[in-house]
Short mmCIF file of C-alpha atoms in Angstrom, two decimals:
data_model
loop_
_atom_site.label_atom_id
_atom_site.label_comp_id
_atom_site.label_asym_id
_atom_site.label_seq_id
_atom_site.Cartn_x
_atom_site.Cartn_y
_atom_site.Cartn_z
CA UNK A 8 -210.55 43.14 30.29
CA UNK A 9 -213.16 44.64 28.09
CA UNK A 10 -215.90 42.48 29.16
CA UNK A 11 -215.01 43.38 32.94
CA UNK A 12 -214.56 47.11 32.14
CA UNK A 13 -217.95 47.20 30.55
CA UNK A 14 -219.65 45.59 33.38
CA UNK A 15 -217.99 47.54 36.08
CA UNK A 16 -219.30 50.80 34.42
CA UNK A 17 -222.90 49.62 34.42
CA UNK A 18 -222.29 49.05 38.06
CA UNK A 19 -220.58 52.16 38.94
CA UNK A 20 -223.49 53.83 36.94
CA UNK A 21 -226.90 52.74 38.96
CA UNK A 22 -224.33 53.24 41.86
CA UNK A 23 -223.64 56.61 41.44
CA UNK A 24 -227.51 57.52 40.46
CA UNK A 25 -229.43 56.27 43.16
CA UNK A 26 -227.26 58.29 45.46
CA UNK A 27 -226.51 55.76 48.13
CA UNK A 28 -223.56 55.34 49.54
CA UNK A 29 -220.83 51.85 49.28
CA UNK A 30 -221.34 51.25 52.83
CA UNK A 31 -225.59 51.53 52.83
CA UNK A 32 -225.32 49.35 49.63
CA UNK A 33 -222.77 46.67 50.65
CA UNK A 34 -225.07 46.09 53.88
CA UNK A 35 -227.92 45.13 51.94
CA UNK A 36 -225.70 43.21 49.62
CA UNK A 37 -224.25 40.86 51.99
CA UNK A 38 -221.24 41.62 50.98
CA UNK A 39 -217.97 43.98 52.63
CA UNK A 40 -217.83 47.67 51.54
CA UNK A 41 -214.15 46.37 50.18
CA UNK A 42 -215.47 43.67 48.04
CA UNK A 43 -218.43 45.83 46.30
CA UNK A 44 -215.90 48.71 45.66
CA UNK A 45 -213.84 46.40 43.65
CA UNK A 46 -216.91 45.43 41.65
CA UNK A 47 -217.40 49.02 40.47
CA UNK A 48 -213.50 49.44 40.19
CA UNK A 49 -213.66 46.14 37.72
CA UNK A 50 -211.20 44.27 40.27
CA UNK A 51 -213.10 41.71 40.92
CA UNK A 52 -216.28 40.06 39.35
CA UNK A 53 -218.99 38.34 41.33
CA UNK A 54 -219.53 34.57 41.19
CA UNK A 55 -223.23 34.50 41.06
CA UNK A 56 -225.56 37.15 39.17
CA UNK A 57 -227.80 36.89 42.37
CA UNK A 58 -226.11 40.40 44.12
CA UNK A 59 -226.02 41.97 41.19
CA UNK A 60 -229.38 41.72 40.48
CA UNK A 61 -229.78 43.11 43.70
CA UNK A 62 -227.99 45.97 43.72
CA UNK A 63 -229.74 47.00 40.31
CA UNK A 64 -232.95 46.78 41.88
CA UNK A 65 -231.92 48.67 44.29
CA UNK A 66 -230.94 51.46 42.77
CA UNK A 67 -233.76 51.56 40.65
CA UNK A 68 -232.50 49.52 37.52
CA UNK A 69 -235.75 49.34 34.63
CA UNK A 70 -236.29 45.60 33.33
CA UNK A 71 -234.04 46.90 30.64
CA UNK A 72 -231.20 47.83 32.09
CA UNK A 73 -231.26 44.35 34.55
CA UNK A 74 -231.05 42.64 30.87
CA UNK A 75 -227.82 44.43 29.67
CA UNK A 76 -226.44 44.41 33.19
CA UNK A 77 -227.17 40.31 33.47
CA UNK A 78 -225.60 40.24 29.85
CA UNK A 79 -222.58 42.22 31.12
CA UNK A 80 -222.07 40.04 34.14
CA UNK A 81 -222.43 36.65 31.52
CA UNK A 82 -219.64 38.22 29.47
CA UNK A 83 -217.32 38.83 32.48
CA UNK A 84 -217.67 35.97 34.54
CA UNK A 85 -216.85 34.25 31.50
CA UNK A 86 -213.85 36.63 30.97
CA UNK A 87 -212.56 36.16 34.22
CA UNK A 88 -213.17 31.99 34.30
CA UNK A 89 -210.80 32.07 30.98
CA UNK A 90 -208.32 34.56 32.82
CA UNK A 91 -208.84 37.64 30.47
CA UNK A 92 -210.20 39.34 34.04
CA UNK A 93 -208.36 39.93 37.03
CA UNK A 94 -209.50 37.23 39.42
CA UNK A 95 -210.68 37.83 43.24
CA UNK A 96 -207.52 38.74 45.58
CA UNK A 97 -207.03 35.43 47.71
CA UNK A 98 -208.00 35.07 51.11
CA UNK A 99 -205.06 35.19 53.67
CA UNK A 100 -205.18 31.45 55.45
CA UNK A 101 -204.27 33.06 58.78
CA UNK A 102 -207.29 35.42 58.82
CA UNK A 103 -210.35 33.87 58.24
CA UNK A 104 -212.86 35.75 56.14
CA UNK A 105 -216.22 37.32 58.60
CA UNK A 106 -219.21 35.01 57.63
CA UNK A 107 -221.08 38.29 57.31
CA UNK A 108 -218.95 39.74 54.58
CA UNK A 109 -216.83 36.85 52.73
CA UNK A 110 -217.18 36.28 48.90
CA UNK A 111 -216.71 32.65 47.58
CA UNK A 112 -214.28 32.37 44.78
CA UNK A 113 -214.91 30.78 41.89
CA UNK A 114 -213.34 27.27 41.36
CA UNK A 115 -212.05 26.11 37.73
CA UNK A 116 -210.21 23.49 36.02
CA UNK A 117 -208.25 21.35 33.28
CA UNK A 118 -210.55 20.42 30.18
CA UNK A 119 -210.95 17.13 29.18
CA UNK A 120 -213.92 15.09 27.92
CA UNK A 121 -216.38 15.78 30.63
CA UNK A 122 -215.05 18.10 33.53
CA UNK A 123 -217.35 19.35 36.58
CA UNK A 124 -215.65 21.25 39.32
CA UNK A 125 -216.93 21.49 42.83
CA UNK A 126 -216.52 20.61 46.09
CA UNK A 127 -217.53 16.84 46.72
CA UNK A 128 -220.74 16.88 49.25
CA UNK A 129 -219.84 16.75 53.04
CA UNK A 130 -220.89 14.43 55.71
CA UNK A 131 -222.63 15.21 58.39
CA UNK A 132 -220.36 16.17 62.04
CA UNK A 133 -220.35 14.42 64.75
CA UNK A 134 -220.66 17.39 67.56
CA UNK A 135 -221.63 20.66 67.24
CA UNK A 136 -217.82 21.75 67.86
CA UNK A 137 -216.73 19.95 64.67
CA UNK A 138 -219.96 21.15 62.41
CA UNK A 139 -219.00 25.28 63.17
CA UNK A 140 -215.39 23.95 62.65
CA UNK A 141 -216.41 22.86 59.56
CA UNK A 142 -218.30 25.87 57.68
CA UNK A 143 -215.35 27.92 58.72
CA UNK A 144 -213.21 26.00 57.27
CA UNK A 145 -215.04 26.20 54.17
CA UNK A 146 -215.39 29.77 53.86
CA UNK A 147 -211.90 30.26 54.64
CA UNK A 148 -211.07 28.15 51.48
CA UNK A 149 -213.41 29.51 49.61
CA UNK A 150 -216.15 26.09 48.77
CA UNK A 151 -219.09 27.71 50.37
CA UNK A 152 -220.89 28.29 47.03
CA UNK A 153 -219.63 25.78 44.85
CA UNK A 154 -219.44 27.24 41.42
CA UNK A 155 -219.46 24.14 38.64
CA UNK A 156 -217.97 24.72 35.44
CA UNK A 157 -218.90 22.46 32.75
CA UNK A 158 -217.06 21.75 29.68
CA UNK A 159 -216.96 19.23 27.03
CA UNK A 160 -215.47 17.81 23.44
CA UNK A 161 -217.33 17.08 20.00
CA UNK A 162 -218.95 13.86 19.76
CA UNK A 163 -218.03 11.98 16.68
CA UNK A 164 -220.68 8.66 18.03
CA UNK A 165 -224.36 9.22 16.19
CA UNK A 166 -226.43 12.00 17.41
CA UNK A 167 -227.86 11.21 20.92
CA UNK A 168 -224.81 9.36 21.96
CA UNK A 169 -223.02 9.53 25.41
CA UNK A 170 -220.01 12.02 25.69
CA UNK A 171 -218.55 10.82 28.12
CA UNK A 172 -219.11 10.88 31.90
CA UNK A 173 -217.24 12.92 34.85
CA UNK A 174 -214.32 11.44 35.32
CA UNK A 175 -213.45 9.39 32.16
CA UNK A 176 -210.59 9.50 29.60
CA UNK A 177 -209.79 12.16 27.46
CA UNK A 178 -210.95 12.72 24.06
CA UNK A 179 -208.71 13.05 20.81
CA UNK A 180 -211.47 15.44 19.17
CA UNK A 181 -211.52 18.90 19.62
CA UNK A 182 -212.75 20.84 22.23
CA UNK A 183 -216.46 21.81 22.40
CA UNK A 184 -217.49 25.21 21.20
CA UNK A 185 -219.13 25.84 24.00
CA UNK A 186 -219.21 26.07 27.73
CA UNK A 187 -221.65 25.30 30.71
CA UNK A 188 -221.83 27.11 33.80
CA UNK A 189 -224.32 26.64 37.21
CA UNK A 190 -224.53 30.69 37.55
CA UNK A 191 -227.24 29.91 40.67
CA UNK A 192 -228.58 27.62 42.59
CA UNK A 193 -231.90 28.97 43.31
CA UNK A 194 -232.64 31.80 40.45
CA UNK A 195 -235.31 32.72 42.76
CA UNK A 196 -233.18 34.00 45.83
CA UNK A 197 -234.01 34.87 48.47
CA UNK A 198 -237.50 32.65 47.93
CA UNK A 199 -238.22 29.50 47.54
CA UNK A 200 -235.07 27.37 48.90
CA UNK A 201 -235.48 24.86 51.73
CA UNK A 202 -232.88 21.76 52.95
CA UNK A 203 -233.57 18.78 54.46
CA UNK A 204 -231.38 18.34 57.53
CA UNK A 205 -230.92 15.25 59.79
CA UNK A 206 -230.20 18.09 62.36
CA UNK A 207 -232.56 19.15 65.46
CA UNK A 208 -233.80 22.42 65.36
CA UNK A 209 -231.28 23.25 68.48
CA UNK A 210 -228.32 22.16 67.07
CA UNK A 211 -228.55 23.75 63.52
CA UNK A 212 -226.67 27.37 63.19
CA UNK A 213 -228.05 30.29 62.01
CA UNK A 214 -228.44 30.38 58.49
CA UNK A 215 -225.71 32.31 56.22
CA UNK A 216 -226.27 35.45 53.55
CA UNK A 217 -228.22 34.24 50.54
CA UNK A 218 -225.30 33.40 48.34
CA UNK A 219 -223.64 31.14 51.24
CA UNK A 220 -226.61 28.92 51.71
CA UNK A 221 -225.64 25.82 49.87
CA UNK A 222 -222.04 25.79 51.53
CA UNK A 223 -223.78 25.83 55.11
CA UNK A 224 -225.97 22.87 54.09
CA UNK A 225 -223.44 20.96 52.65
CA UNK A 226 -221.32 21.29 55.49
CA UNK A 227 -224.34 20.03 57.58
CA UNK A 228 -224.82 16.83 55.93
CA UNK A 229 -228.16 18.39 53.85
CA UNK A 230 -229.74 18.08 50.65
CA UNK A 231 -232.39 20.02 48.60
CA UNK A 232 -235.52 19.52 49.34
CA UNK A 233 -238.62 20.06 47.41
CA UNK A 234 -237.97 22.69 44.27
CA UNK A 235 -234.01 22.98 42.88
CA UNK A 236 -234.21 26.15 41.11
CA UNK A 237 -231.18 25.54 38.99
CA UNK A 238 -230.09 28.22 36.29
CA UNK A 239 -227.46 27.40 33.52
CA UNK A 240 -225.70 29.83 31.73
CA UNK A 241 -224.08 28.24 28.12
CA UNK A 242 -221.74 30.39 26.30
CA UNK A 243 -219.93 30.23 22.73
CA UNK A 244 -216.35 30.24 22.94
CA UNK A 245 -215.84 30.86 18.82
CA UNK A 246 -218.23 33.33 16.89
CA UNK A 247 -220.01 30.87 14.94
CA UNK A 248 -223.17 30.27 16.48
CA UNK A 249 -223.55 26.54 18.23
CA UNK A 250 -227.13 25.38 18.17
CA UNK A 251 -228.46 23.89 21.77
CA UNK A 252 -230.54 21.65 20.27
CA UNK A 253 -232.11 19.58 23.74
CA UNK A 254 -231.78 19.33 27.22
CA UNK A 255 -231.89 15.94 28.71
CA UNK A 256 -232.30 14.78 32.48
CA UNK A 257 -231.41 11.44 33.89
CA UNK A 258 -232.77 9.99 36.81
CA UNK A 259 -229.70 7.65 38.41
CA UNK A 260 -232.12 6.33 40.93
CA UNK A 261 -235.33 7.11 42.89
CA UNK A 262 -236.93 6.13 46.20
CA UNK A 263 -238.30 6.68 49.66
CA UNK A 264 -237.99 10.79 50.77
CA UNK A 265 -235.09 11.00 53.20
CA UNK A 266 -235.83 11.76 56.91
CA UNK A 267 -235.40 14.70 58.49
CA UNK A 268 -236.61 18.02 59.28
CA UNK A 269 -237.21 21.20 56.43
CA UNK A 270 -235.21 24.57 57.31
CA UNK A 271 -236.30 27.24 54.93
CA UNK A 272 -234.18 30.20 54.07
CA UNK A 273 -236.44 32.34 52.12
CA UNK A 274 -237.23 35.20 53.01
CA UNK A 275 -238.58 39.00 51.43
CA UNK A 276 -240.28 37.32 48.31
CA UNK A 277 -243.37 38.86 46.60
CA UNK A 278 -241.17 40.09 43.57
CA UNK A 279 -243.59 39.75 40.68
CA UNK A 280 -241.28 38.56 38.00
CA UNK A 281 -240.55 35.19 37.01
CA UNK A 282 -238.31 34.38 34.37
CA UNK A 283 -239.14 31.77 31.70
CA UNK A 284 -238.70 28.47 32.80
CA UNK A 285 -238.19 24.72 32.39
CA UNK A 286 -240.34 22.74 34.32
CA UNK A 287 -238.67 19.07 35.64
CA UNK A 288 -240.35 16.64 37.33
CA UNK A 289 -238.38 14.38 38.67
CA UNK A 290 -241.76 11.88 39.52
CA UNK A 291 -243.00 11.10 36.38
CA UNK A 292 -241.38 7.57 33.76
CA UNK A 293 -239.68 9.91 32.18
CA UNK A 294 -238.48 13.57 33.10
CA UNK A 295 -238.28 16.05 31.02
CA UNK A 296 -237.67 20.08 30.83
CA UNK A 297 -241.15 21.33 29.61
CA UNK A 298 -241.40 25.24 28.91
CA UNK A 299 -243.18 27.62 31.07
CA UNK A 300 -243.84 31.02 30.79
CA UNK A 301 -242.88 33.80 32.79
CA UNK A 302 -244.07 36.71 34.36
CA UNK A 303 -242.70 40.66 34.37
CA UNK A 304 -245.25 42.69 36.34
CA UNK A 305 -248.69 42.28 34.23
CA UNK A 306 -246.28 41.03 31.39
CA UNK A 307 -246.55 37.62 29.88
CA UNK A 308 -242.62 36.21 29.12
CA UNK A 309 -243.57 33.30 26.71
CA UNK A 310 -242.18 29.87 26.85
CA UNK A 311 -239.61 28.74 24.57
CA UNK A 312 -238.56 25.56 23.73
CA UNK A 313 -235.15 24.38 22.31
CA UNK A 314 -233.33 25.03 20.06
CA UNK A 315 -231.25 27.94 21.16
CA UNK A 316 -228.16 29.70 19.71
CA UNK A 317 -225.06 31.02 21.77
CA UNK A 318 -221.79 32.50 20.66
CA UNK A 319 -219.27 34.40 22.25
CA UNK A 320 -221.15 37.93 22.29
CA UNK A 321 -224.48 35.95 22.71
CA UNK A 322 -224.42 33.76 25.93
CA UNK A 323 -227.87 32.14 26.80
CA UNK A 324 -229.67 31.29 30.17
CA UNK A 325 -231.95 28.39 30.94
CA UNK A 326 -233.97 28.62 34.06
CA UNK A 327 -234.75 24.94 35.77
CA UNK A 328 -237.60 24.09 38.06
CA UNK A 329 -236.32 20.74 39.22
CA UNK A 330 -238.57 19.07 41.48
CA UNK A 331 -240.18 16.02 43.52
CA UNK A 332 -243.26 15.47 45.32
CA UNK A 333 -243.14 11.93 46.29
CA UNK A 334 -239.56 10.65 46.10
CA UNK A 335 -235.90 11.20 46.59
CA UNK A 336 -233.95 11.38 43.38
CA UNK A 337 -230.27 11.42 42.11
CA UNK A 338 -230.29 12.78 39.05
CA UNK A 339 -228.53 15.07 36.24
CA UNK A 340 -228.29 17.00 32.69
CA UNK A 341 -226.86 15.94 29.22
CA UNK A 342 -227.05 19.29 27.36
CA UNK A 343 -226.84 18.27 23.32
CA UNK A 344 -225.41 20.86 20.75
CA UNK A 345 -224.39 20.78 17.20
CA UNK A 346 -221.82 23.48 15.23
CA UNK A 347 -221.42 22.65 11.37
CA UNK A 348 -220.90 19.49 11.14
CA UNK A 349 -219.92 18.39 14.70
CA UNK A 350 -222.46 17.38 17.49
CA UNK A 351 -221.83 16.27 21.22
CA UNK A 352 -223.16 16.20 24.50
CA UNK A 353 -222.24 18.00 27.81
CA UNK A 354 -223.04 16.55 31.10
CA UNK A 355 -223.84 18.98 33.76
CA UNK A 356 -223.67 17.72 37.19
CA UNK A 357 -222.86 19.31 40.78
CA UNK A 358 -219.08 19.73 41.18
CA UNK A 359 -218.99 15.44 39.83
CA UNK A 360 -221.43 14.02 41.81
CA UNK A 361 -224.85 13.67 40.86
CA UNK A 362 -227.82 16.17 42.21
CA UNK A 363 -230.27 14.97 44.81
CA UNK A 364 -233.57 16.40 45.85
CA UNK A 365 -236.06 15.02 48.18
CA UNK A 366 -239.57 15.46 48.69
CA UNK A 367 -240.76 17.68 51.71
CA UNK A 368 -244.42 17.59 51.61
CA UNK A 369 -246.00 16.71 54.86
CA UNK A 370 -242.77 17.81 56.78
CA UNK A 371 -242.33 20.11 59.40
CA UNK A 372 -241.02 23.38 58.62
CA UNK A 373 -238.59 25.75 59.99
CA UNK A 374 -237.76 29.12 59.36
CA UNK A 375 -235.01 30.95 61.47
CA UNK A 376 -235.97 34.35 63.72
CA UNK A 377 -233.09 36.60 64.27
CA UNK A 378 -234.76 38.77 66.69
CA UNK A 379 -235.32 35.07 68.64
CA UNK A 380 -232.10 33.84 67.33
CA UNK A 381 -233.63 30.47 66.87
CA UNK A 382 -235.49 28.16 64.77
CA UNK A 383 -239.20 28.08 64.71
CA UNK A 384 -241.82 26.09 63.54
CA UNK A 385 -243.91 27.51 60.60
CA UNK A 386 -247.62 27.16 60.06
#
């Protein structure tokens, strides 16, 4: 409960200082006056650092202070996943949740070798009847965001062997001292996240708050399109630091982009940071994350390449630009590590399937216009 504690006071704090009230900041938020009170109360911690990150910018958080609160949010999320934290109240299955205001809960599970949790990706409806059917039904039990949690066991194969895929038997070895989390799906939010949709411009819905996004395209048969803006957050679960020594990404298969239309739901970009990143391009022999550097305002964030070190009290995030000009691609992660004498790999993959991204260049483009309440065609 410490963890939570500490991160609900660094909440309550910019809360209480920029003078606004829970109902001013809970609009902005996406999110029900209810749900951001138990935030600050530390009864309930948010699955994704993306409204956080919000609300400290708007009240006036420093760079600083967005650094220990994204810290503080690492430590309780990971407090609450292991059941230390109180988890979200459940959602009563007679009352579905308003699309406006629901939070998605996060989803966990038994470890074995290789464990990803998350909802398996949806086909696309039939009717328009059973597609709005559909998205309710998956906010009401609560797979709109799919959170995948990623765990895995030491390796005792030579270094750069396979530890095991999703799915497969058991090990005998102990567990690894270390987890793997998808904290985001686009670090970027709100910019820079588009789906491609076999879906006419007429009969796609409006699109969902930020954090719902991938739900609502899942439930419409979609896929990412362009740029995956994937972040990872690794954590130590014993205080002896675990090296990260290398990130690998495997391609499953490539070919022809997918049909279909681009539906873009960025909007109010123009930020001027960008953390540092991993560049991935899924087009070339070989992918591979290659370090970028960020940007802070007129400040340089230099690139860093592996190794890193993570331990309970020091969690680490890795910031992915995964992305494809030319093809579609199924793809995902093998993230190595090393403690002492034992070594392993942990395969990161979304919720046991593997990721796909498609190219969208050349495509037509649609953004949606609430004051038109339709889709329209952008330039």
């Amino acid at each position: 409960m410490e963890a939570v504690d500490g991160f609900a006071e660094l909440m309550r704090g910019l809360k209480e200082r920029s003078g606004l009230s829970y109902g001013v900041l809970a609009k902005r938020l996406h999110v029900s006056t209810s749900t951001l009170h138990r935030y600050c109360n530390g009864d309930a911690v948010p699955t994704e650092f993306a409204p956080v990150e919000r609300l400290g910018r708007l009240c006036g958080a420093t760079r600083e202070e967005l650094v220990d609160l994204h810290r503080a949010w690492i430590l309780a999320d990971e407090a609450r996943r292991r059941g230390k934290g109180d988890p979200e109240p459940e959602i009563e299955k007679q009352t579905p949740p308003d699309p406006e205001t629901a939070e998605p809960e996060a989803v966990a599970g038994a470890v074995a070798e290789v464990v990803t949790v998350g909802p398996a990706a949806g086909r696309a409806p039939r009717s328009r009847t059973r597609l709005l059917a559909l998205v309710a039904g998956l906010a009401v039990l609560g797979l709109v965001v799919p959170v995948a949690y990623v765990v895995g066991r030491a390796d005792d194969s030579p270094a750069g062997g396979d530890a095991g895929s999703a799915g497969g038997a058991a090990d005998t070895g102990p567990p690894a001292p270390l987890s793997v989390g998808i904290s985001s799906y686009n670090w970027a939010e709100p910019c820079g996240q588009y789906y491609v949709l076999d879906q006419k411009p007429g009969h796609v819905p409006p699109p969902p708050p930020p954090p719902d996004t991938r739900g609502w395209a899942r439930a419409l048969g979609g896929i990412d399109g362009g740029h995956m803006q994937l972040q990872l957050t690794v954590t130590g679960r014993t205080q002896a630091p675990v090296v990260l020594t290398g990130l690998h990404v495997r391609v499953a298969e490539r070919g022809k982009p997918l049909g279909g239309s681009v539906y873009s739901m960025g909007d109010g970009c123009g930020s001027g940071i960008t953390p540092q990143t991993f560049d991935v391009d899924l087009d070339a022999p070989r992918p591979y994350p290659k370090p970028v550097a960020g940007q802070d305002a007129d400040r340089v964030v230099p690139a860093k390449d592996f190794p890193y070190k993570v331990s309970t009290g020091d969690p680490q995030v890795l910031n992915l630009d995964v992305h494809t000009e030319r093809n579609v691609a199924s793809w995902y992660l093998e993230l190595a590590w090393s403690s002492g004498e034992q070594h392993g790999t942990i395969r990161v993959d979304d919720g046991g399937q593997l990721f796909r991204t498609t190219a969208i260049e050349g495509r037509t483009t649609y953004g949606y216009w609430p004051d038109k309440g339709t889709w329209v065609a952008q330039q």
